[in-house]
């Protein structure tokens, strides 16, 4: 069972990073955010990651799809908090 605290923590972290990523015009900043989130999901509760990723192995880890993935992750976590 996924703890509500873990969902809240993931939501807060990803939501904040997604907002910066979304409006950033600096490639280095976007890369730093991708790295930070990659590091974060390495420590995330595996069940929570599986749930938001839909078992997609490169979810939030692929530079090409990262913008869409982070938006999707934030939306899924927000739904889980309702």
XYZ file of N, CA and C in Angstrom, residues 3 7-8 12 18 36-37 41 47 50 53 57 63 66-68 76 81:
54
model
N 1.822 4.921 0.868
C 1.524 5.866 1.943
C 1.183 7.240 1.363
N 3.007 10.034 -1.486
C 2.343 10.674 -2.625
C 2.489 12.188 -2.511
N 2.250 12.724 -1.319
C 2.355 14.170 -1.092
C 3.771 14.673 -1.366
N 4.702 17.267 -4.367
C 5.323 18.572 -4.093
C 6.626 18.736 -4.862
N 8.422 20.695 -12.156
C 7.709 20.798 -13.429
C 7.429 22.252 -13.793
N 17.897 15.787 -11.291
C 17.350 15.783 -9.931
C 16.162 14.830 -9.827
N 15.311 14.832 -10.814
C 14.149 13.943 -10.781
C 14.583 12.498 -10.974
N 13.592 9.670 -8.272
C 12.812 8.455 -8.525
C 13.606 7.184 -8.226
N 6.473 0.987 -5.578
C 5.054 0.822 -5.918
C 4.459 2.131 -6.454
N 5.833 2.668 -10.012
C 5.148 1.763 -10.939
C 3.751 2.271 -11.274
N 4.051 5.443 -13.478
C 4.727 5.186 -14.757
C 3.954 4.233 -15.655
N 9.356 1.692 -18.485
C 10.685 1.632 -17.869
C 11.491 2.927 -17.978
N 15.140 11.862 -22.037
C 15.211 13.297 -22.336
C 14.143 13.720 -23.345
N 10.662 13.659 -21.525
C 10.638 14.125 -20.139
C 9.554 15.172 -19.886
N 9.411 16.161 -20.745
C 8.413 17.216 -20.549
C 7.002 16.662 -20.438
N 6.666 15.729 -21.300
C 5.347 15.092 -21.246
C 5.218 14.194 -20.026
N -1.186 12.690 -12.425
C -1.548 11.424 -11.776
C -1.436 11.531 -10.256
N -4.214 12.265 -4.798
C -4.400 13.016 -3.557
C -5.850 13.427 -3.301
